[in-house]
Amino acid sequence: METSAHWGTYPVEVSPDGREVVAAKPQDVDAAPAIGNVVSGNRHRSRVTRPAVRRQWLEDGPGPRDRGPDDFVEVGWDTALGLLSQELERVRSRFGNQAIFGGSYGWGSAGRLHHAQSQLHRFLNSVGGYTSSINDYSRGASIVLLPHLVGPRTALDLRYKPASWADVVEHTDLLVSFGGVRRSNTWVVPGGHERHIGSAHARSVGRTTEVVFLSAQRDDAFEDIGAEWIGVMPATDTAVLLALIHVLVVDGLADDEFLARYTVGADEVRRYVLGDADGVAKTPEWASRISRTPAPVIRDLAHRMAAGRTLINVVYALQRGEGGEQPVFAALTLAAFLGQIGLPGGGFAHGFGSMGDYGVGVAGSRLPTFPQGVNPVPDFIPCARISDMLLHPGEEIPYDGGTLRFPEVKLAYWAGGNPFHHHQDLKRLREALSRLDTFVVHETHWTPTARHADVVLPVATTLEREDVAAGAGDSRLRVVPRVVEPLGEAREEFWIYAELAGRLGSDFTEGLDSRQWLERIYEEWRAAPGSPPAPPFAEFWRDGGVDLPQDPYRDTAFAEFRDGAPLGTPSGRIELWTPLTGHTSPPSGGARPASSTCTCCATSRPTACTASWTWATRASRRRWPVGSPSG
Ligand SMILES: Nc1nc2c(c(=O)[nH]1)N[C@H]1C(S)=C(S)[C@@H](COP(=O)(O)OP(=O)(O)OC[C@H]3O[C@@H](n4cnc5c(=O)[nH]c(N)nc54)[C@H](O)[C@@H]3O)O[C@H]1N2
Ligand SMILES: Nc1nc2c(c(=O)[nH]1)N[C@H]1C(S)=C(S)[C@@H](COP(=O)(O)OP(=O)(O)OC[C@H]3O[C@@H](n4cnc5c(=O)[nH]c(N)nc54)[C@H](O)[C@@H]3O)O[C@H]1N2
Ligand SMILES: [Mo]
């Protein structure tokens, strides 16, 4: 029997007594070794097996308190659901639905129906809505930045239609990656893939293309890719990038024709790297003092880049820190100075080695989706502002060229994420959570987040429920069968929300159980225009899945632009500079963006989030990472 995780597809067996799951030998030659932990974790003693309520909350009622690891009282489902529905009712009727935070960032587990966030959002929408969160921790800065530089559609294409591994093999002479092209990272895809393909691609690239990666770690790239390592201090890549531009400008290697035709602001960049703007020439010697990358290495790299078809890749990690938008901006600028943006296998990429679905070269099919309904509450935060929101209710912050006011939240509801794993400054997070009246967590395991909750509800794992799974560009929509019964009193979240909705007088299920919903989302997907040929549900289930078409995408991001189609930026070109006075309006026109993030959300201080996303602005305020690796 095969199951699915974000880590991929893998076979499992069940012990003769039907209770334990046993990992079987994977057919996937590139299977992630960590997959074994999923199986051994399924019956681990850290599983949440019964609903549990913080004793103090139970005895003294909802209210702000230090949510340390004090004791929990296990209660029956009826008691837990009764208490929780009462509390949800109290908060929504007394304070309004915006006092419920349901952002609930996190990956949960693979599966299209039992997607933890979709389920929670559908439930909260059914009871009047919630304060939501947008964007992510993965590309928090670049999701907001790139639409301003290249337009919203091209920014999206850079994620889903970048130069592919196959393009690199065929066209790229030199792939320069800022950050390691890690094998381990490509094991993971949202929704998982039928088979891991990263290593095979890396082997091909290793045979055809010179690969150079800049990183603090020597062993930071696929072994097979045969990459050359250049050491750089973390968070100093922007200095190296500016020095590379400096060399191109000074040595006459910049593609002035491309810059004139396809970009705005190149003259300002030239003046900036030459030091006309601030008296500091961004020479390789200047950069080497900051980055510890030797100046001759930088100079040589610039010449190698200009000598053939070069693709510049920036891994996600670089933008996940203060000032993290700068290396992304500077790398795009460098690619513009090389003039190869939009040529096959050349230009700029942002994700090789960060995610297994990056550059697979296949146009992703639409996938079955559990409908979430409509959220009438307009309040939202960039997801990484959780502590700021709780500590500073009512305060305004600049966000993506506009202003955002933090709502006053009384109850946070988390399902499928672990903020004590993913957030910064955990002491501050703990202080922030102490301001809540109530913190609800659905978990499979007693994570640190669960231990900080007031109400902890035990949920069934992927191995304990039925679902369907696939990732973007996947070769198969897979059946995810129930392998064992839920442990202890763990339940499907679908059941939990159905029960709560019943108590609160709303409709979560539309009269269907989770198996019927599975069939419904599958059949709706099958009937939708543009879906690939697929059999009826019963046949699909019996066959264990259906193959998805592997149509290669024709035009990569920027291909049409190179052919003359304008970008979705105000100038229609790549914007390398923005006047220091005033920001261009966000692509959304100031309204809530469908999906994007705060430039500074990786920092968690409102004062650091200035929506000043040009590195020119940053530099002028002397926020440059000069001298210290952490900036
Ligand atoms: N220091 C540092 N912090 C980081 C990063 C970093 O590089 N360094 N990376 C950041 C990034 S890019 C990301 S994406 C985040 C990841 O942050 P998270 O997505 O929060 O991390 P996970 O540990 O995968 O949390 C998922 C949780 O969901 C639970 N779970 C699984 N299935 C289900 C389910 O069906 N229902 C429910 N209710 N729960 C379920 C799991 O037990 C687990 O605790 O971390 C971010 N934080
Ligand atoms: N095995 C595994 N794979 C995963 C995940 C996982 O949890 N486990 N999470 C997935 C998720 S949610 C995401 S968002 C992606 C994250 O993908 P990334 O953000 O790309 O992954 P990281 O491993 O954090 O960073 C990649 C490499 O960048 C280098 N690096 C870090 N900072 C700097 C810097 O300032 N300069 C330079 N030059 N190099 C730097 C580090 O050496 C690191 O090995 O990974 C995905 N893949
Ligand atoms: Mo991520």
XYZ file of C-alpha atoms and ligand atoms in Angstrom:
726
model
C 0.000 0.000 0.000
C 1.329 3.490 -0.815
C 0.781 6.658 1.170
C 1.792 10.256 0.569
C 3.537 13.003 2.474
C 5.118 16.312 1.530
C 8.230 14.118 1.559
C 6.924 12.021 -1.301
C 5.133 8.764 -1.958
C 6.192 5.689 -0.066
C 4.951 2.176 0.600
C 3.766 1.061 4.024
C 2.685 -2.247 5.474
C 0.464 -2.976 8.434
C 1.484 -5.287 11.270
C -0.462 -8.569 11.528
C -2.579 -7.210 14.416
C -3.595 -4.280 12.211
C -2.371 -1.666 14.699
C 1.112 -0.661 13.625
C 2.338 0.833 10.381
C 5.599 -0.514 9.068
C 7.737 1.304 6.541
C 8.322 -0.809 3.461
C 11.249 -0.471 1.103
C 10.602 2.531 -1.160
C 10.684 2.082 -4.919
C 11.674 5.717 -5.254
C 15.450 5.549 -5.597
C 15.665 9.066 -4.272
C 13.305 8.600 -1.317
C 13.946 10.870 1.647
C 15.391 8.913 4.564
C 13.370 11.029 6.985
C 10.217 9.336 5.720
C 10.831 6.535 8.207
C 10.166 8.968 11.038
C 6.631 9.571 9.811
C 5.858 5.925 10.245
C 7.590 5.487 13.595
C 6.010 8.721 14.790
C 2.497 7.468 14.185
C 2.330 5.518 17.465
C 4.906 7.595 19.282
C 4.287 8.391 22.929
C 4.181 12.094 22.004
C 0.870 11.566 20.142
C -2.116 13.488 21.480
C -4.597 10.719 22.232
C -7.417 12.488 24.116
C -8.832 16.027 24.158
C -6.951 18.016 26.798
C -7.665 21.327 28.526
C -5.209 23.503 30.459
C -6.137 23.128 34.120
C -5.971 26.862 34.844
C -8.184 27.700 31.876
C -10.635 25.020 32.962
C -10.734 26.267 36.556
C -10.421 30.041 36.123
C -11.913 30.447 32.655
C -10.561 32.201 29.563
C -8.204 35.132 30.059
C -4.643 36.378 29.574
C -2.072 34.233 31.380
C 1.422 32.866 31.001
C 0.882 29.750 28.933
C 3.770 27.746 30.279
C 3.918 24.009 30.535
C 1.516 23.568 33.412
C -0.759 20.629 33.583
C -3.514 19.559 31.279
C -6.678 17.750 32.180
C -7.895 15.139 29.738
C -11.608 15.375 29.071
C -14.135 13.562 26.907
C -14.962 14.863 23.412
C -18.359 16.074 24.492
C -16.916 18.241 27.265
C -14.126 19.576 25.048
C -16.459 20.472 22.190
C -19.002 21.976 24.582
C -16.393 24.219 26.221
C -14.878 25.246 22.892
C -18.170 26.058 21.192
C -19.208 28.138 24.218
C -15.935 30.040 24.085
C -16.183 30.645 20.321
C -19.702 31.944 20.879
C -18.568 34.215 23.725
C -15.748 35.717 21.676
C -17.700 36.253 18.468
C -20.777 37.712 20.130
C -18.876 39.917 22.571
C -15.934 41.100 20.456
C -16.830 40.213 16.857
C -15.356 37.627 14.533
C -12.196 39.640 13.894
C -11.249 38.730 17.487
C -10.729 35.152 16.289
C -7.356 34.623 14.617
C -7.497 31.722 12.209
C -4.380 32.460 10.160
C -2.916 29.280 11.484
C 0.202 29.169 9.327
C 1.803 25.808 8.673
C 2.241 22.914 6.333
C -0.009 20.394 8.077
C 0.253 17.256 6.018
C -0.224 16.275 2.383
C -3.771 15.651 1.165
C -6.272 17.804 -0.683
C -9.328 17.241 1.533
C -7.851 17.037 5.013
C -5.720 20.103 4.436
C -5.679 21.476 7.959
C -5.863 25.173 7.092
C -8.614 24.766 4.482
C -10.708 22.819 6.965
C -10.220 25.396 9.722
C -10.915 28.298 7.388
C -14.092 26.682 6.068
C -15.289 26.117 9.613
C -14.483 29.645 10.799
C -16.098 31.105 7.665
C -19.231 29.137 8.464
C -19.446 30.842 11.860
C -18.859 34.407 10.635
C -15.191 34.606 9.676
C -11.850 35.335 11.276
C -8.728 37.462 11.109
C -6.598 35.753 8.497
C -2.948 35.745 7.585
C -1.325 36.023 4.188
C 2.004 35.125 2.631
C 4.436 32.638 4.075
C 7.755 32.069 5.800
C 9.276 30.468 2.725
C 9.538 33.531 0.492
C 8.127 36.160 2.815
C 10.170 39.034 1.399
C 10.333 38.075 -2.262
C 6.600 37.413 -2.619
C 6.005 41.085 -1.869
C 9.090 42.476 -3.560
C 9.086 40.762 -6.948
C 5.675 41.993 -8.186
C 7.048 45.545 -7.877
C 10.149 44.690 -9.892
C 8.734 42.459 -12.617
C 4.946 42.684 -12.242
C 2.593 40.283 -10.461
C 2.170 37.730 -13.236
C 5.841 37.367 -13.991
C 6.558 37.106 -10.278
C 4.178 34.144 -10.178
C 5.747 32.672 -13.316
C 9.147 32.865 -11.630
C 7.757 30.343 -9.134
C 5.809 28.039 -11.451
C 7.318 28.612 -14.909
C 10.983 29.355 -14.318
C 13.782 28.062 -16.490
C 13.546 24.308 -15.984
C 16.239 21.808 -15.094
C 15.925 20.624 -18.703
C 16.538 24.189 -19.954
C 19.626 24.345 -17.778
C 20.928 21.079 -19.237
C 20.245 22.222 -22.775
C 21.199 25.891 -22.681
C 23.021 27.001 -19.560
C 26.804 27.245 -19.592
C 27.098 28.502 -16.036
C 24.624 28.215 -13.182
C 25.548 30.473 -10.281
C 23.542 29.825 -7.151
C 23.489 32.136 -4.187
C 22.854 29.555 -1.486
C 23.344 25.839 -1.855
C 21.411 23.708 -4.338
C 20.615 21.163 -1.636
C 19.484 17.627 -2.360
C 17.758 17.422 0.999
C 15.551 20.418 0.243
C 14.282 18.958 -3.005
C 12.881 15.995 -1.108
C 9.995 18.247 -0.120
C 7.120 19.463 -2.336
C 3.793 20.846 -1.082
C 1.539 17.813 -1.533
C 4.457 15.553 -2.401
C 5.391 14.177 -5.808
C 4.929 10.667 -7.113
C 8.689 10.304 -7.557
C 11.660 12.440 -6.607
C 13.375 13.733 -9.680
C 15.919 16.165 -8.265
C 18.920 13.840 -8.260
C 18.389 12.713 -11.837
C 18.243 16.341 -12.969
C 21.299 17.214 -10.917
C 23.258 14.397 -12.536
C 22.359 15.691 -15.996
C 23.247 19.247 -15.066
C 26.534 17.980 -13.635
C 27.413 16.610 -17.069
C 26.482 19.657 -19.122
C 26.780 22.789 -17.072
C 29.318 24.468 -14.864
C 27.759 25.067 -11.471
C 29.079 27.498 -8.903
C 27.382 27.995 -5.577
C 28.056 30.592 -2.928
C 27.413 29.494 0.611
C 28.944 29.336 4.044
C 28.791 25.552 3.806
C 31.071 23.549 1.561
C 28.755 20.521 1.282
C 25.704 22.571 0.397
C 24.936 21.175 -3.066
C 23.902 17.898 -4.729
C 26.998 15.736 -4.897
C 26.202 14.723 -8.490
C 26.040 18.271 -9.696
C 29.814 18.609 -9.358
C 29.522 22.197 -8.175
C 32.350 24.559 -7.368
C 32.024 26.146 -3.937
C 32.680 29.798 -3.184
C 32.584 30.740 0.475
C 30.529 33.734 1.536
C 29.499 34.957 4.968
C 25.733 34.530 5.450
C 23.624 37.649 4.809
C 26.391 39.392 2.874
C 25.536 38.182 -0.637
C 24.221 41.595 -1.654
C 27.710 43.034 -1.361
C 29.087 40.312 -3.644
C 26.250 40.863 -6.101
C 26.877 44.606 -6.237
C 30.574 43.990 -6.770
C 29.775 41.630 -9.648
C 27.699 44.424 -11.221
C 30.580 46.821 -10.552
C 32.983 44.583 -12.478
C 30.540 44.263 -15.397
C 30.189 48.051 -15.551
C 33.868 48.907 -15.152
C 35.149 46.191 -17.497
C 32.614 47.021 -20.219
C 30.754 43.705 -19.895
C 27.294 45.058 -19.092
C 24.625 44.588 -21.770
C 23.722 48.245 -22.238
C 21.314 47.509 -25.057
C 19.270 45.156 -22.895
C 19.309 47.611 -20.009
C 18.101 50.459 -22.212
C 15.321 48.479 -23.824
C 14.057 46.300 -20.993
C 14.735 48.075 -17.700
C 14.317 51.376 -15.940
C 16.822 52.671 -13.433
C 20.030 51.144 -14.805
C 21.785 54.525 -14.769
C 21.032 54.935 -11.070
C 22.379 51.443 -10.402
C 25.547 52.287 -12.340
C 26.020 55.471 -10.352
C 25.327 53.585 -7.149
C 27.844 50.781 -7.725
C 30.466 53.266 -8.932
C 30.053 55.188 -5.703
C 28.709 58.393 -7.266
C 25.699 58.231 -4.997
C 27.406 57.731 -1.634
C 31.154 57.931 -2.231
C 31.609 54.184 -1.779
C 32.533 52.255 -4.910
C 31.113 48.734 -4.656
C 34.337 47.105 -5.800
C 35.264 43.453 -5.257
C 37.698 44.684 -2.580
C 34.855 46.498 -0.826
C 32.677 43.390 -1.045
C 35.384 41.051 0.154
C 35.759 43.020 3.385
C 32.069 42.414 4.056
C 31.589 38.935 2.664
C 35.089 37.466 3.092
C 34.823 36.249 -0.494
C 38.225 37.069 -2.035
C 38.153 39.989 -4.502
C 39.908 38.078 -7.337
C 37.272 35.330 -7.040
C 34.491 37.891 -7.451
C 36.228 39.552 -10.409
C 36.835 36.203 -12.095
C 33.236 35.117 -11.522
C 31.892 38.271 -13.186
C 33.989 37.559 -16.271
C 32.877 33.926 -16.373
C 29.262 35.051 -16.106
C 29.606 37.391 -19.062
C 31.358 34.769 -21.209
C 28.374 32.483 -21.869
C 24.748 31.667 -21.041
C 24.427 32.266 -17.311
C 21.569 31.584 -14.946
C 21.629 33.250 -11.544
C 19.721 31.418 -8.831
C 18.860 32.733 -5.381
C 17.654 30.153 -2.869
C 14.807 31.101 -0.565
C 16.990 31.132 2.546
C 18.739 34.350 1.527
C 15.584 36.443 1.799
C 14.494 34.906 5.109
C 16.156 37.486 7.321
C 16.337 41.186 7.972
C 16.978 43.042 4.709
C 16.324 39.757 2.922
C 14.755 41.505 -0.048
C 18.148 42.942 -0.968
C 19.944 39.874 -2.375
C 16.871 39.005 -4.457
C 16.710 42.528 -5.857
C 20.454 42.677 -6.431
C 20.550 39.260 -8.143
C 17.766 40.274 -10.537
C 19.691 43.489 -11.207
C 22.871 41.539 -11.908
C 20.943 39.297 -14.308
C 19.642 42.429 -16.064
C 23.191 43.766 -16.420
C 24.179 40.447 -18.021
C 21.271 40.935 -20.448
C 20.148 37.299 -20.604
C 16.766 37.564 -18.917
C 14.206 35.826 -21.126
C 16.768 33.800 -23.086
C 16.516 29.999 -22.680
C 18.510 28.830 -19.663
C 19.665 32.354 -18.834
C 18.724 35.177 -16.504
C 17.274 34.865 -13.034
C 15.781 32.022 -10.997
C 14.583 31.884 -7.396
C 14.116 28.394 -6.058
C 16.441 25.769 -7.573
C 17.455 23.653 -4.606
C 14.776 25.128 -2.357
C 11.790 23.025 -3.332
C 11.397 19.740 -5.194
C 8.800 21.141 -7.603
C 10.977 24.022 -8.770
C 11.963 23.945 -12.420
C 10.315 20.604 -13.157
C 9.231 22.126 -16.466
C 5.682 20.761 -16.334
C 2.626 22.993 -16.499
C 0.851 22.170 -13.220
C -2.728 20.915 -13.469
C -5.460 22.286 -11.283
C -6.048 19.906 -8.366
C -9.155 18.895 -6.366
C -9.811 21.486 -3.674
C -11.948 21.598 -0.539
C -13.989 24.819 -0.740
C -13.371 27.240 2.116
C -16.328 29.557 1.638
C -16.075 33.300 2.060
C -14.513 35.185 4.944
C -16.481 38.372 5.650
C -13.794 39.692 8.050
C -11.390 42.001 6.167
C -8.626 42.037 8.808
C -5.425 40.190 7.984
C -1.758 40.160 8.878
C 1.341 38.961 7.081
C 1.771 35.585 8.802
C 5.060 36.428 10.483
C 3.447 39.367 12.328
C 1.682 37.117 14.820
C 3.613 38.364 17.880
C 3.334 41.994 16.782
C -0.410 41.664 16.323
C -0.956 40.186 19.771
C 1.417 42.585 21.540
C 0.248 45.742 19.734
C -3.498 45.551 19.082
C -4.863 48.623 17.350
C -1.435 49.754 16.174
C -0.791 50.577 12.544
C 2.084 49.229 10.503
C 3.179 50.038 6.985
C 2.626 47.104 4.673
C 3.540 46.848 1.012
C 3.089 50.528 0.376
C -0.092 50.793 2.429
C -1.098 50.733 6.078
C -2.423 47.882 8.136
C -4.082 48.066 11.538
C -3.677 45.146 13.929
C -7.046 43.886 15.161
C -7.560 43.006 18.811
C -7.541 39.232 18.927
C -8.919 37.250 21.863
C -8.812 33.712 20.565
C -6.267 32.065 18.283
C -7.112 28.803 16.570
C -4.199 26.808 15.119
C -4.377 23.671 13.003
C -1.526 22.213 10.981
C 1.353 24.430 12.039
C 3.854 24.784 14.806
C 4.709 28.435 15.493
C 7.145 27.362 18.203
C 9.026 25.673 15.419
C 8.577 28.271 12.712
C 8.485 31.712 14.310
C 11.353 33.958 15.373
C 12.074 35.044 18.950
C 10.163 32.386 20.829
C 10.330 34.202 24.154
C 8.473 37.080 22.563
C 6.012 34.701 20.901
C 5.265 33.165 24.280
C 4.709 36.603 25.754
C 2.428 37.467 22.837
C 0.356 34.316 23.285
C -0.064 35.149 26.972
C -2.270 38.097 25.895
C -4.918 35.793 24.459
C -8.033 34.725 26.301
C -7.904 31.338 24.606
C -5.485 29.399 22.434
C -6.845 26.359 20.597
C -4.568 23.855 18.869
C -5.389 20.794 16.795
C -2.422 18.444 16.733
C -1.358 14.923 16.084
C 1.540 15.306 18.509
C 2.340 17.228 21.703
C 4.407 19.889 19.976
C 5.651 22.950 21.875
C 2.712 24.841 20.367
C 0.232 22.288 21.716
C 1.874 22.651 25.114
C 1.151 26.374 25.037
C -2.520 25.908 24.177
C -5.605 25.956 26.401
C -7.576 23.445 24.386
C -5.715 20.672 22.548
C -7.726 18.401 20.269
C -6.194 15.127 19.023
C -6.395 14.655 15.272
C -5.988 11.673 12.997
C -2.828 11.521 10.919
C -2.557 10.987 7.170
C -2.109 7.284 7.851
C -5.417 7.242 9.718
C -7.750 8.861 7.151
C -8.608 8.795 3.448
C -7.471 11.491 1.073
C -6.069 12.305 -2.347
C -2.702 13.991 -2.874
C -0.598 15.628 -5.567
C 1.872 18.488 -5.881
C 2.310 21.132 -8.594
C 3.660 19.545 -11.759
C 3.106 16.056 -10.331
C 2.847 12.979 -12.540
C -0.045 11.409 -10.599
C -3.043 12.324 -8.472
C -2.695 9.679 -5.790
C -5.155 7.911 -3.530
C -4.061 8.160 0.091
C -5.749 5.223 1.802
C -6.487 4.818 5.497
C -3.773 2.467 6.692
C -4.725 2.115 10.376
C -7.513 3.347 12.642
C -6.894 6.612 14.523
C -4.897 6.230 17.709
C -6.758 6.624 21.003
C -9.544 9.148 20.663
C -7.972 11.043 17.760
C -10.563 12.143 15.174
C -10.590 13.574 11.699
C -10.691 17.361 11.843
C -13.637 17.144 9.473
C -15.572 15.445 12.274
C -14.436 18.002 14.865
C -15.605 20.962 12.765
C -18.865 19.214 11.910
C -19.534 18.783 15.646
C -18.603 22.371 16.495
C -20.657 23.749 13.617
C -23.627 21.711 14.835
C -23.320 23.273 18.293
C -22.925 26.767 16.854
C -25.795 26.429 14.410
C -23.767 26.623 11.207
C -23.315 24.227 8.317
C -19.873 22.784 7.733
C -20.661 19.467 6.018
C -23.511 20.296 3.591
C -24.869 16.915 4.679
C -21.897 14.892 3.428
C -19.396 12.816 5.370
C -15.675 13.009 4.632
C -15.725 10.093 2.166
C -18.579 11.720 0.267
C -16.671 15.000 0.237
C -13.654 13.201 -1.175
C -15.805 11.912 -3.986
C -17.335 15.359 -4.494
C -14.071 17.269 -4.782
C -12.719 14.579 -7.094
C -15.773 14.608 -9.343
C -15.887 18.416 -9.418
C -12.258 18.416 -10.435
C -12.866 15.763 -13.096
C -15.737 17.741 -14.592
C -13.952 21.109 -14.570
C -12.826 22.544 -17.906
C -9.157 21.910 -18.491
C -8.929 18.835 -16.260
C -7.128 15.831 -17.733
C -9.075 12.695 -18.649
C -9.859 10.798 -15.444
C -12.102 7.860 -14.547
C -15.093 8.044 -12.183
C -14.267 8.101 -8.475
C -14.780 4.363 -7.789
C -12.384 3.416 -10.554
C -9.872 6.076 -9.527
C -9.965 4.784 -5.958
C -9.578 1.182 -7.044
C -6.606 2.020 -9.281
C -4.856 3.982 -6.549
C -4.803 7.198 -8.583
C -4.753 8.702 -12.033
C -1.811 9.881 -14.098
C -1.537 13.608 -14.697
C -0.361 14.992 -18.040
C 3.265 15.976 -18.166
C 2.841 18.855 -20.618
C 5.981 20.923 -20.657
C 5.360 24.648 -20.387
C 6.338 26.474 -23.531
C 7.219 29.948 -22.405
C 9.194 30.462 -19.254
C 8.821 33.635 -17.209
C 10.172 36.606 -19.242
C 10.122 34.805 -22.613
C 7.203 36.886 -23.903
C 8.687 40.003 -22.347
C 11.854 39.468 -24.302
C 9.669 39.191 -27.406
C 8.126 42.595 -26.702
C 5.185 42.057 -24.316
C 5.292 44.571 -21.455
C 5.581 43.451 -17.842
C 2.883 44.325 -15.313
C 5.035 47.050 -13.735
C 4.186 50.769 -14.050
C 6.888 51.156 -16.734
C 6.203 47.780 -18.371
C 9.885 47.016 -17.824
C 12.032 45.520 -15.076
C 12.225 48.221 -12.418
C 15.738 48.458 -11.046
C 15.234 51.665 -9.159
C 12.441 53.571 -7.494
C 12.699 57.235 -6.583
C 13.358 57.639 -2.877
C 10.380 59.919 -2.581
C 7.245 57.882 -2.381
C 6.646 54.284 -3.255
C 4.897 53.011 -6.299
C 1.479 51.819 -5.323
C 1.232 48.099 -4.685
C -0.027 46.051 -7.628
C -3.201 45.400 -5.690
C -3.863 49.132 -5.556
C -3.699 49.089 -1.779
C -6.462 46.522 -1.410
C -5.815 43.214 0.221
C -3.557 41.224 -2.106
C -4.710 37.736 -3.036
C -1.400 36.283 -1.994
C 1.743 38.143 -1.204
C 3.681 39.226 1.834
C 5.305 41.946 3.870
C 8.784 42.910 2.794
C 9.935 42.903 6.349
C 7.814 40.155 7.807
C 10.857 38.091 8.542
C 11.824 40.722 11.060
C 9.233 41.055 13.737
C 9.556 44.687 14.649
C 6.984 47.073 13.250
C 9.612 49.784 12.932
C 11.670 47.616 10.623
C 8.745 47.137 8.264
C 8.880 50.326 6.287
C 7.615 49.019 2.974
C 10.787 50.548 1.570
C 11.610 47.709 -0.654
C 14.275 49.291 -2.820
C 17.770 48.508 -1.724
C 18.535 52.048 -2.695
C 16.304 53.243 0.116
C 17.853 50.759 2.456
C 21.356 51.775 1.537
C 20.597 55.431 1.929
C 19.580 54.755 5.497
C 22.860 52.961 6.138
C 21.122 49.697 6.797
C 23.640 47.965 4.629
C 25.067 44.717 6.009
C 28.509 46.279 6.180
C 31.011 44.700 8.488
C 28.925 42.128 10.240
C 27.470 38.950 8.816
C 24.134 39.507 10.481
C 23.828 43.015 9.146
N 14.758 29.319 12.307
C 14.046 29.014 11.214
N 12.706 29.080 11.257
C 11.987 28.775 10.153
C 12.616 28.403 8.943
C 14.045 28.360 8.914
O 14.664 28.038 7.881
N 14.713 28.662 10.077
N 11.852 28.095 7.854
C 10.499 28.655 7.806
C 9.681 28.021 6.777
S 10.166 28.305 5.160
C 8.544 27.320 7.037
S 7.559 26.786 5.713
C 8.088 27.070 8.399
C 7.477 25.674 8.629
O 6.658 25.758 9.755
P 5.457 24.727 10.033
O 4.710 24.418 8.799
O 4.704 25.258 11.178
O 6.303 23.444 10.462
P 5.921 21.953 10.739
O 6.825 21.494 11.818
O 5.872 21.182 9.463
O 4.466 22.069 11.361
C 3.377 21.353 10.895
C 2.613 20.836 12.108
O 1.387 20.312 11.658
C 1.124 19.088 12.345
N 0.207 18.322 11.489
C 0.486 17.469 10.492
N -0.637 17.036 9.907
C -1.670 17.655 10.524
C -3.084 17.644 10.348
O -3.629 16.989 9.491
N -3.810 18.439 11.177
C -3.245 19.193 12.153
N -4.041 19.934 12.922
N -1.925 19.201 12.355
C -1.144 18.469 11.537
C 2.465 18.456 12.557
O 2.427 17.566 13.658
C 3.344 19.699 12.819
O 3.445 19.999 14.164
O 9.172 27.275 9.301
C 9.745 28.578 9.136
N 10.628 28.848 10.236
N 14.525 18.194 3.960
C 13.741 19.284 3.985
N 13.487 19.922 2.844
C 12.717 21.024 2.837
C 12.094 21.510 4.016
C 12.354 20.814 5.224
O 11.863 21.184 6.305
N 13.191 19.721 5.163
N 11.292 22.639 3.983
C 10.795 23.090 2.684
C 10.419 24.497 2.784
S 8.977 24.870 3.632
C 11.142 25.496 2.243
S 10.553 27.101 2.276
C 12.416 25.228 1.563
C 13.501 26.173 2.039
O 14.499 26.236 1.099
P 15.788 27.122 1.389
O 15.403 28.355 2.074
O 16.536 27.270 0.113
O 16.540 26.110 2.349
P 17.610 26.292 3.510
O 18.097 24.903 3.755
O 17.072 27.097 4.620
O 18.757 27.120 2.810
C 19.476 26.610 1.689
C 20.922 26.881 1.854
O 21.144 28.273 1.772
C 22.329 28.562 2.503
N 22.207 29.899 3.056
C 21.479 30.290 4.107
N 21.627 31.617 4.309
C 22.474 32.055 3.350
C 23.024 33.331 3.007
O 22.771 34.360 3.631
N 23.854 33.377 1.925
C 24.162 32.278 1.190
N 24.950 32.440 0.120
N 23.681 31.065 1.506
C 22.846 30.959 2.551
C 22.460 27.542 3.600
O 23.781 27.081 3.614
C 21.440 26.476 3.237
O 21.992 25.200 3.182
O 12.864 23.904 1.815
C 11.851 22.934 1.589
N 12.502 21.655 1.653
Mo 8.779 27.142 3.755
